[in-house]
Amino acid sequence: MTRWAPEKSDTLAALATEILHNYSRGRVLVAVDGPDRVAASGFADDVAAAVEGADHVAGRSTADGLGDDAFRSQVAAPFRAADGDALLVVDHALTGRTGLSGAWNYAVWVVGDFVADRSPEERGRANAVIDASDPEHPRRLFDDAC
């Protein structure tokens, strides 16, 4: 059976469209994480570029190496205090960070080559789950527990 393999640009455009449909105004924080930290970081770069490609201001940051309080004071608070509509995509933002759960407007869980539990707590908090095991053909997974 042939595996569905959408083009990377199509997956990213659809995700950017969804995020901007819901959060086009204000200062928006988007979390990106997953068991494969390299895949998640690269996908976060791609999401930010896709949002910019949709004519919206986007930036990139990381929560790696920052505790929850440091992230709030050094990254989230200054970003939210600035003027204008903008979206900040933050990698390494979910794993082990239950204290930041309320900080995110939108969260993406990226599954790369790393084979992991299909239902970790962080994945369950994500709005979108992306299978990036084929980096040129990432695809959205709809595997919620409804």
mmCIF file with all atom_site columns, C-alpha atoms in Angstrom:
data_model
loop_
_atom_site.group_PDB
_atom_site.id
_atom_site.type_symbol
_atom_site.label_atom_id
_atom_site.label_alt_id
_atom_site.label_comp_id
_atom_site.label_asym_id
_atom_site.label_entity_id
_atom_site.label_seq_id
_atom_site.pdbx_PDB_ins_code
_atom_site.Cartn_x
_atom_site.Cartn_y
_atom_site.Cartn_z
_atom_site.occupancy
_atom_site.B_iso_or_equiv
_atom_site.pdbx_formal_charge
_atom_site.auth_seq_id
_atom_site.auth_comp_id
_atom_site.auth_asym_id
_atom_site.auth_atom_id
_atom_site.pdbx_PDB_model_num
ATOM 1   C CA . MET A 1 1   ? 0.000   0.000  0.000  1.00 0.00 ? 1   MET A CA 1
ATOM 2   C CA . THR A 1 2   ? 1.272   3.459  -0.889 1.00 0.00 ? 2   THR A CA 1
ATOM 3   C CA . ARG A 1 3   ? 1.936   5.772  2.035  1.00 0.00 ? 3   ARG A CA 1
ATOM 4   C CA . TRP A 1 4   ? 0.468   9.265  1.861  1.00 0.00 ? 4   TRP A CA 1
ATOM 5   C CA . ALA A 1 5   ? 3.419   11.650 1.452  1.00 0.00 ? 5   ALA A CA 1
ATOM 6   C CA . PRO A 1 6   ? 2.380   15.284 1.110  1.00 0.00 ? 6   PRO A CA 1
ATOM 7   C CA . GLU A 1 7   ? 4.905   17.865 0.019  1.00 0.00 ? 7   GLU A CA 1
ATOM 8   C CA . LYS A 1 8   ? 6.630   19.649 2.890  1.00 0.00 ? 8   LYS A CA 1
ATOM 9   C CA . SER A 1 9   ? 5.458   23.048 1.653  1.00 0.00 ? 9   SER A CA 1
ATOM 10  C CA . ASP A 1 10  ? 1.827   21.861 1.608  1.00 0.00 ? 10  ASP A CA 1
ATOM 11  C CA . THR A 1 11  ? 1.955   20.516 5.173  1.00 0.00 ? 11  THR A CA 1
ATOM 12  C CA . LEU A 1 12  ? 3.611   23.679 6.456  1.00 0.00 ? 12  LEU A CA 1
ATOM 13  C CA . ALA A 1 13  ? 1.238   25.985 4.572  1.00 0.00 ? 13  ALA A CA 1
ATOM 14  C CA . ALA A 1 14  ? -1.781  24.127 5.976  1.00 0.00 ? 14  ALA A CA 1
ATOM 15  C CA . LEU A 1 15  ? -0.402  24.314 9.511  1.00 0.00 ? 15  LEU A CA 1
ATOM 16  C CA . ALA A 1 16  ? 0.454   28.026 9.184  1.00 0.00 ? 16  ALA A CA 1
ATOM 17  C CA . THR A 1 17  ? -3.015  28.705 7.779  1.00 0.00 ? 17  THR A CA 1
ATOM 18  C CA . GLU A 1 18  ? -4.651  26.907 10.709 1.00 0.00 ? 18  GLU A CA 1
ATOM 19  C CA . ILE A 1 19  ? -2.570  28.722 13.307 1.00 0.00 ? 19  ILE A CA 1
ATOM 20  C CA . LEU A 1 20  ? -3.128  32.128 11.708 1.00 0.00 ? 20  LEU A CA 1
ATOM 21  C CA . HIS A 1 21  ? -6.836  31.471 11.255 1.00 0.00 ? 21  HIS A CA 1
ATOM 22  C CA . ASN A 1 22  ? -7.133  31.103 15.015 1.00 0.00 ? 22  ASN A CA 1
ATOM 23  C CA . TYR A 1 23  ? -4.346  33.442 16.167 1.00 0.00 ? 23  TYR A CA 1
ATOM 24  C CA . SER A 1 24  ? -3.696  36.192 13.638 1.00 0.00 ? 24  SER A CA 1
ATOM 25  C CA . ARG A 1 25  ? -3.948  39.039 16.157 1.00 0.00 ? 25  ARG A CA 1
ATOM 26  C CA . GLY A 1 26  ? -1.824  39.791 19.180 1.00 0.00 ? 26  GLY A CA 1
ATOM 27  C CA . ARG A 1 27  ? 1.366   38.214 20.438 1.00 0.00 ? 27  ARG A CA 1
ATOM 28  C CA . VAL A 1 28  ? 1.126   34.453 19.899 1.00 0.00 ? 28  VAL A CA 1
ATOM 29  C CA . LEU A 1 29  ? 3.382   31.752 21.354 1.00 0.00 ? 29  LEU A CA 1
ATOM 30  C CA . VAL A 1 30  ? 3.627   28.440 19.490 1.00 0.00 ? 30  VAL A CA 1
ATOM 31  C CA . ALA A 1 31  ? 5.367   25.486 21.143 1.00 0.00 ? 31  ALA A CA 1
ATOM 32  C CA . VAL A 1 32  ? 7.117   22.830 19.054 1.00 0.00 ? 32  VAL A CA 1
ATOM 33  C CA . ASP A 1 33  ? 8.635   19.722 20.605 1.00 0.00 ? 33  ASP A CA 1
ATOM 34  C CA . GLY A 1 34  ? 8.965   15.981 20.212 1.00 0.00 ? 34  GLY A CA 1
ATOM 35  C CA . PRO A 1 35  ? 11.061  12.977 21.159 1.00 0.00 ? 35  PRO A CA 1
ATOM 36  C CA . ASP A 1 36  ? 13.504  13.717 18.312 1.00 0.00 ? 36  ASP A CA 1
ATOM 37  C CA . ARG A 1 37  ? 14.817  17.122 19.372 1.00 0.00 ? 37  ARG A CA 1
ATOM 38  C CA . VAL A 1 38  ? 16.645  17.720 16.091 1.00 0.00 ? 38  VAL A CA 1
ATOM 39  C CA . ALA A 1 39  ? 13.504  17.035 14.043 1.00 0.00 ? 39  ALA A CA 1
ATOM 40  C CA . ALA A 1 40  ? 11.429  19.274 16.328 1.00 0.00 ? 40  ALA A CA 1
ATOM 41  C CA . SER A 1 41  ? 13.903  22.148 16.129 1.00 0.00 ? 41  SER A CA 1
ATOM 42  C CA . GLY A 1 42  ? 14.100  21.952 12.349 1.00 0.00 ? 42  GLY A CA 1
ATOM 43  C CA . PHE A 1 43  ? 10.338  21.795 12.078 1.00 0.00 ? 43  PHE A CA 1
ATOM 44  C CA . ALA A 1 44  ? 10.025  24.858 14.324 1.00 0.00 ? 44  ALA A CA 1
ATOM 45  C CA . ASP A 1 45  ? 12.275  26.746 11.870 1.00 0.00 ? 45  ASP A CA 1
ATOM 46  C CA . ASP A 1 46  ? 10.031  25.599 9.029  1.00 0.00 ? 46  ASP A CA 1
ATOM 47  C CA . VAL A 1 47  ? 6.833   26.670 10.829 1.00 0.00 ? 47  VAL A CA 1
ATOM 48  C CA . ALA A 1 48  ? 8.233   30.151 11.447 1.00 0.00 ? 48  ALA A CA 1
ATOM 49  C CA . ALA A 1 49  ? 9.214   30.430 7.774  1.00 0.00 ? 49  ALA A CA 1
ATOM 50  C CA . ALA A 1 50  ? 5.752   29.256 6.667  1.00 0.00 ? 50  ALA A CA 1
ATOM 51  C CA . VAL A 1 51  ? 4.084   31.877 8.869  1.00 0.00 ? 51  VAL A CA 1
ATOM 52  C CA . GLU A 1 52  ? 6.342   34.550 7.390  1.00 0.00 ? 52  GLU A CA 1
ATOM 53  C CA . GLY A 1 53  ? 5.480   33.195 3.944  1.00 0.00 ? 53  GLY A CA 1
ATOM 54  C CA . ALA A 1 54  ? 1.837   33.861 4.809  1.00 0.00 ? 54  ALA A CA 1
ATOM 55  C CA . ASP A 1 55  ? 2.745   37.554 5.295  1.00 0.00 ? 55  ASP A CA 1
ATOM 56  C CA . HIS A 1 56  ? 2.718   37.484 9.090  1.00 0.00 ? 56  HIS A CA 1
ATOM 57  C CA . VAL A 1 57  ? 5.532   38.461 11.436 1.00 0.00 ? 57  VAL A CA 1
ATOM 58  C CA . ALA A 1 58  ? 7.197   35.394 12.960 1.00 0.00 ? 58  ALA A CA 1
ATOM 59  C CA . GLY A 1 59  ? 10.213  34.817 15.154 1.00 0.00 ? 59  GLY A CA 1
ATOM 60  C CA . ARG A 1 60  ? 12.112  31.850 16.566 1.00 0.00 ? 60  ARG A CA 1
ATOM 61  C CA . SER A 1 61  ? 13.325  31.024 20.024 1.00 0.00 ? 61  SER A CA 1
ATOM 62  C CA . THR A 1 62  ? 14.145  28.028 22.169 1.00 0.00 ? 62  THR A CA 1
ATOM 63  C CA . ALA A 1 63  ? 13.264  27.030 25.688 1.00 0.00 ? 63  ALA A CA 1
ATOM 64  C CA . ASP A 1 64  ? 16.259  24.697 25.772 1.00 0.00 ? 64  ASP A CA 1
ATOM 65  C CA . GLY A 1 65  ? 18.458  25.427 28.773 1.00 0.00 ? 65  GLY A CA 1
ATOM 66  C CA . LEU A 1 66  ? 15.896  27.685 30.435 1.00 0.00 ? 66  LEU A CA 1
ATOM 67  C CA . GLY A 1 67  ? 13.790  26.843 33.454 1.00 0.00 ? 67  GLY A CA 1
ATOM 68  C CA . ASP A 1 68  ? 10.108  27.719 33.386 1.00 0.00 ? 68  ASP A CA 1
ATOM 69  C CA . ASP A 1 69  ? 10.550  30.968 35.346 1.00 0.00 ? 69  ASP A CA 1
ATOM 70  C CA . ALA A 1 70  ? 13.531  32.036 33.239 1.00 0.00 ? 70  ALA A CA 1
ATOM 71  C CA . PHE A 1 71  ? 11.622  31.314 30.042 1.00 0.00 ? 71  PHE A CA 1
ATOM 72  C CA . ARG A 1 72  ? 8.690   33.398 31.250 1.00 0.00 ? 72  ARG A CA 1
ATOM 73  C CA . SER A 1 73  ? 10.831  36.374 32.280 1.00 0.00 ? 73  SER A CA 1
ATOM 74  C CA . GLN A 1 74  ? 13.482  36.289 29.537 1.00 0.00 ? 74  GLN A CA 1
ATOM 75  C CA . VAL A 1 75  ? 11.452  35.202 26.503 1.00 0.00 ? 75  VAL A CA 1
ATOM 76  C CA . ALA A 1 76  ? 7.663   35.164 26.955 1.00 0.00 ? 76  ALA A CA 1
ATOM 77  C CA . ALA A 1 77  ? 7.186   38.407 28.922 1.00 0.00 ? 77  ALA A CA 1
ATOM 78  C CA . PRO A 1 78  ? 9.325   40.619 26.638 1.00 0.00 ? 78  PRO A CA 1
ATOM 79  C CA . PHE A 1 79  ? 7.712   39.089 23.549 1.00 0.00 ? 79  PHE A CA 1
ATOM 80  C CA . ARG A 1 80  ? 4.173   39.597 24.867 1.00 0.00 ? 80  ARG A CA 1
ATOM 81  C CA . ALA A 1 81  ? 4.973   43.164 25.991 1.00 0.00 ? 81  ALA A CA 1
ATOM 82  C CA . ALA A 1 82  ? 6.036   44.277 22.509 1.00 0.00 ? 82  ALA A CA 1
ATOM 83  C CA . ASP A 1 83  ? 3.655   45.986 20.097 1.00 0.00 ? 83  ASP A CA 1
ATOM 84  C CA . GLY A 1 84  ? 2.095   44.583 16.966 1.00 0.00 ? 84  GLY A CA 1
ATOM 85  C CA . ASP A 1 85  ? 0.822   41.232 15.813 1.00 0.00 ? 85  ASP A CA 1
ATOM 86  C CA . ALA A 1 86  ? 3.507   38.552 15.818 1.00 0.00 ? 86  ALA A CA 1
ATOM 87  C CA . LEU A 1 87  ? 4.001   34.859 16.361 1.00 0.00 ? 87  LEU A CA 1
ATOM 88  C CA . LEU A 1 88  ? 6.970   33.341 18.202 1.00 0.00 ? 88  LEU A CA 1
ATOM 89  C CA . VAL A 1 89  ? 7.777   29.689 17.509 1.00 0.00 ? 89  VAL A CA 1
ATOM 90  C CA . VAL A 1 90  ? 9.611   28.084 20.438 1.00 0.00 ? 90  VAL A CA 1
ATOM 91  C CA . ASP A 1 91  ? 11.308  24.686 20.279 1.00 0.00 ? 91  ASP A CA 1
ATOM 92  C CA . HIS A 1 92  ? 11.976  22.323 23.198 1.00 0.00 ? 92  HIS A CA 1
ATOM 93  C CA . ALA A 1 93  ? 8.907   23.818 24.805 1.00 0.00 ? 93  ALA A CA 1
ATOM 94  C CA . LEU A 1 94  ? 6.787   20.904 26.045 1.00 0.00 ? 94  LEU A CA 1
ATOM 95  C CA . THR A 1 95  ? 8.904   18.010 27.311 1.00 0.00 ? 95  THR A CA 1
ATOM 96  C CA . GLY A 1 96  ? 8.980   18.122 31.095 1.00 0.00 ? 96  GLY A CA 1
ATOM 97  C CA . ARG A 1 97  ? 7.425   21.586 31.140 1.00 0.00 ? 97  ARG A CA 1
ATOM 98  C CA . THR A 1 98  ? 3.985   21.230 32.682 1.00 0.00 ? 98  THR A CA 1
ATOM 99  C CA . GLY A 1 99  ? 4.559   24.605 34.349 1.00 0.00 ? 99  GLY A CA 1
ATOM 100 C CA . LEU A 1 100 ? 4.426   26.299 30.943 1.00 0.00 ? 100 LEU A CA 1
ATOM 101 C CA . SER A 1 101 ? 1.261   24.583 29.716 1.00 0.00 ? 101 SER A CA 1
ATOM 102 C CA . GLY A 1 102 ? -0.777  27.778 29.896 1.00 0.00 ? 102 GLY A CA 1
ATOM 103 C CA . ALA A 1 103 ? 1.841   29.837 28.061 1.00 0.00 ? 103 ALA A CA 1
ATOM 104 C CA . TRP A 1 104 ? 1.135   28.408 24.610 1.00 0.00 ? 104 TRP A CA 1
ATOM 105 C CA . ASN A 1 105 ? -1.568  29.507 22.221 1.00 0.00 ? 105 ASN A CA 1
ATOM 106 C CA . TYR A 1 106 ? -0.818  26.503 20.016 1.00 0.00 ? 106 TYR A CA 1
ATOM 107 C CA . ALA A 1 107 ? 1.400   23.434 20.374 1.00 0.00 ? 107 ALA A CA 1
ATOM 108 C CA . VAL A 1 108 ? 2.904   21.056 17.797 1.00 0.00 ? 108 VAL A CA 1
ATOM 109 C CA . TRP A 1 109 ? 4.321   17.620 18.649 1.00 0.00 ? 109 TRP A CA 1
ATOM 110 C CA . VAL A 1 110 ? 6.813   16.349 16.041 1.00 0.00 ? 110 VAL A CA 1
ATOM 111 C CA . VAL A 1 111 ? 7.561   12.661 15.679 1.00 0.00 ? 111 VAL A CA 1
ATOM 112 C CA . GLY A 1 112 ? 10.786  12.031 13.774 1.00 0.00 ? 112 GLY A CA 1
ATOM 113 C CA . ASP A 1 113 ? 12.836  8.872  13.346 1.00 0.00 ? 113 ASP A CA 1
ATOM 114 C CA . PHE A 1 114 ? 12.765  8.303  17.098 1.00 0.00 ? 114 PHE A CA 1
ATOM 115 C CA . VAL A 1 115 ? 10.297  5.548  17.940 1.00 0.00 ? 115 VAL A CA 1
ATOM 116 C CA . ALA A 1 116 ? 8.435   6.624  21.056 1.00 0.00 ? 116 ALA A CA 1
ATOM 117 C CA . ASP A 1 117 ? 5.339   6.005  23.090 1.00 0.00 ? 117 ASP A CA 1
ATOM 118 C CA . ARG A 1 118 ? 2.377   7.137  21.002 1.00 0.00 ? 118 ARG A CA 1
ATOM 119 C CA . SER A 1 119 ? 0.729   8.905  23.925 1.00 0.00 ? 119 SER A CA 1
ATOM 120 C CA . PRO A 1 120 ? 3.178   10.787 26.144 1.00 0.00 ? 120 PRO A CA 1
ATOM 121 C CA . GLU A 1 121 ? 1.717   13.597 28.207 1.00 0.00 ? 121 GLU A CA 1
ATOM 122 C CA . GLU A 1 122 ? 3.307   16.256 26.006 1.00 0.00 ? 122 GLU A CA 1
ATOM 123 C CA . ARG A 1 123 ? 1.874   14.788 22.821 1.00 0.00 ? 123 ARG A CA 1
ATOM 124 C CA . GLY A 1 124 ? -1.542  14.770 24.431 1.00 0.00 ? 124 GLY A CA 1
ATOM 125 C CA . ARG A 1 125 ? -1.274  18.534 25.038 1.00 0.00 ? 125 ARG A CA 1
ATOM 126 C CA . ALA A 1 126 ? -0.467  19.316 21.399 1.00 0.00 ? 126 ALA A CA 1
ATOM 127 C CA . ASN A 1 127 ? -2.956  20.818 18.967 1.00 0.00 ? 127 ASN A CA 1
ATOM 128 C CA . ALA A 1 128 ? -1.207  19.151 16.030 1.00 0.00 ? 128 ALA A CA 1
ATOM 129 C CA . VAL A 1 129 ? 0.939   16.028 15.717 1.00 0.00 ? 129 VAL A CA 1
ATOM 130 C CA . ILE A 1 130 ? 3.349   15.855 12.783 1.00 0.00 ? 130 ILE A CA 1
ATOM 131 C CA . ASP A 1 131 ? 5.139   12.738 11.522 1.00 0.00 ? 131 ASP A CA 1
ATOM 132 C CA . ALA A 1 132 ? 8.451   14.093 10.238 1.00 0.00 ? 132 ALA A CA 1
ATOM 133 C CA . SER A 1 133 ? 10.167  10.732 9.813  1.00 0.00 ? 133 SER A CA 1
ATOM 134 C CA . ASP A 1 134 ? 10.439  11.696 6.126  1.00 0.00 ? 134 ASP A CA 1
ATOM 135 C CA . PRO A 1 135 ? 11.600  15.330 6.472  1.00 0.00 ? 135 PRO A CA 1
ATOM 136 C CA . GLU A 1 136 ? 10.665  16.242 2.884  1.00 0.00 ? 136 GLU A CA 1
ATOM 137 C CA . HIS A 1 137 ? 7.174   14.785 3.296  1.00 0.00 ? 137 HIS A CA 1
ATOM 138 C CA . PRO A 1 138 ? 6.001   15.557 6.842  1.00 0.00 ? 138 PRO A CA 1
ATOM 139 C CA . ARG A 1 139 ? 2.394   14.645 7.419  1.00 0.00 ? 139 ARG A CA 1
ATOM 140 C CA . ARG A 1 140 ? -0.134  15.531 10.040 1.00 0.00 ? 140 ARG A CA 1
ATOM 141 C CA . LEU A 1 141 ? -1.402  12.674 12.166 1.00 0.00 ? 141 LEU A CA 1
ATOM 142 C CA . PHE A 1 142 ? -4.946  12.671 13.431 1.00 0.00 ? 142 PHE A CA 1
ATOM 143 C CA . ASP A 1 143 ? -4.635  10.140 16.238 1.00 0.00 ? 143 ASP A CA 1
ATOM 144 C CA . ASP A 1 144 ? -6.368  11.782 19.148 1.00 0.00 ? 144 ASP A CA 1
ATOM 145 C CA . ALA A 1 145 ? -8.132  9.758  21.793 1.00 0.00 ? 145 ALA A CA 1
ATOM 146 C CA . CYS A 1 146 ? -11.703 10.920 21.095 1.00 0.00 ? 146 CYS A CA 1
#
